[in-house]
Amino acid sequence: MDVTYLDFNATTPCDPRVVEVMLPFFSVDFANPASRQHEPGRAAFMALENSRKAVAKSIGARSATEIIFTSGATESNNLALMGTARSVTTRGRHLITQATEHPAVLEVLTGLKAEGWDLTIIGVDREGRVDPEAVAGACKPDTALISVMLANNETGVIQPIAEIAEAAHSRGVLVHCDAAQGPGKIPVDVGKLGVDLLSLSGHKCYGPKGSGALYVRRKTPPLKLQALVHGGGHEQDLRSGTVNLPGAVGLAAALQLATDSLNRMTTNVGTLRDAFEQSLVDSVPNVVINGAGAPRLPNTSNVAFPGIDGEALMASLPDLAVSSGSACASVHPEPSKVLLAMGLPKALAAGALRISLGRTSTAEEVQHASLRIAEEVQRLRR
Ligand SMILES: *Cc1c(COP(=O)(O)O)cnc(C)c1O
């Protein structure tokens, strides 16, 4: 069966141009970047540092030393949150996040809470947005860190990070941002966002799986992080273990391409997404577009159909690779926590579909998807 892939927020293919620049580092330029005593090791080190510079440049970081290579956004989130919580001694033990975070943030923070940290989870409005004033109001004298994502993986809703960071900094609180869904879809600039820590994932923006980075702002006094993985002291002692050099090279190349294609992606893909939603609205009564009233990623559409069971709808659409919630949550089918946090009734949240477009998505694919979804919703309603 021909399956139309419309699940680019779950993962993207590695761009062939990215694969090409990675290839030599598997078998030809294979030396360990830590082996600086010999020439091949020094060449590998140079490649690693050039990748670090490119990653830094792509997110507007001031220095390459602010980039720590990791295995992906999950690890970056863990390092940012546990690393800060465990090393912040001058501030207190209070942490703040919001209800629609990815499990790689929520699970880490609830884990810290179980170990004795104080955690506030701020709610979102009907459109999935966090109010920066609610974040400011939740700050206590002992608040150490606020973590809010840049854009939600299920709805595409973009959070007002710059405003949140401003409110946090006036209170001396650090800000972490999970920006896994940002690159290639919206600008990601750590200067403009004003965040102290920012997580990136390679495979969400046409880079390799198992690649990622954590941005750690250089400031005085230095931001202290406790490592999760101990050993040889790689990555400024924050992430021991031989660096995945092909992964770092691939991440850098993917982020460069993401920046280059940003405008085209926003206009072309945004137009396709809007056409998809319009076509559904025109052909299906009572379709709900979640987060439509908020600024959203141009490629993401989260739609729900009253009276329809999401699992049944998914089962009747084997020709579409779409998601019924976040891919990570769909191992345990239950209504999306993100949509419930937005105040959707359980029955409606259980009938939601996420369609996420990619650079290669075409008008034909999008039209086919909206026709097929409309067809099956009408069949199930009868
Ligand atoms: C995909 C995703 C992650 C996890 O990233 P990995 O690189 O797969 O570990 C974290 N946060 C968000 C918002 C994501 O979309």
Short mmCIF file of C-alpha atoms and ligand atoms in Angstrom, two decimals, residues 9-10 71-75 77 102 104 149 151-153 178-181 200-204 210-212 328, ligand 1:
data_model
loop_
_atom_site.label_atom_id
_atom_site.label_comp_id
_atom_site.label_asym_id
_atom_site.label_seq_id
_atom_site.Cartn_x
_atom_site.Cartn_y
_atom_site.Cartn_z
CA ASN A 9 6.97 16.12 13.96
CA ALA A 10 7.66 12.54 15.07
CA SER A 71 22.22 12.11 21.86
CA GLY A 72 19.10 14.22 21.29
CA ALA A 73 16.58 16.50 22.93
CA THR A 74 15.60 13.93 25.56
CA GLU A 75 19.14 13.81 26.88
CA ASN A 77 16.39 18.12 28.60
CA HIS A 102 7.05 16.86 26.28
CA ALA A 104 11.23 14.40 28.40
CA MET A 149 9.04 24.57 25.38
CA ALA A 151 6.68 24.92 20.23
CA ASN A 152 4.46 22.00 21.11
CA ASN A 153 5.03 18.76 19.21
CA ASP A 178 12.96 22.59 24.78
CA ALA A 179 13.30 23.80 21.20
CA ALA A 180 13.25 20.37 19.52
CA GLN A 181 10.39 21.37 17.19
CA LEU A 200 17.95 20.67 20.16
CA SER A 201 17.30 17.40 18.33
CA GLY A 202 18.87 16.40 15.02
CA HIS A 203 16.20 14.01 13.73
CA LYS A 204 13.37 16.55 14.02
CA GLY A 210 20.75 10.03 18.05
CA SER A 211 22.14 13.54 17.58
CA GLY A 212 21.34 16.64 19.58
CA CYS A 328 5.87 8.77 22.48
C1 LIG B 1 11.00 14.84 19.72
C2 LIG B 1 10.97 15.73 20.89
C3 LIG B 1 11.80 15.51 22.00
C4 LIG B 1 12.71 14.31 22.08
O1 LIG B 1 13.78 14.45 21.17
P1 LIG B 1 14.77 13.23 20.87
O2 LIG B 1 15.87 13.86 20.09
O3 LIG B 1 13.97 12.23 20.09
O4 LIG B 1 15.24 12.69 22.17
C5 LIG B 1 11.74 16.39 23.04
N1 LIG B 1 10.92 17.45 23.00
C6 LIG B 1 10.11 17.71 21.97
C7 LIG B 1 9.24 18.93 21.99
C8 LIG B 1 10.10 16.85 20.87
O5 LIG B 1 9.29 17.10 19.85
#
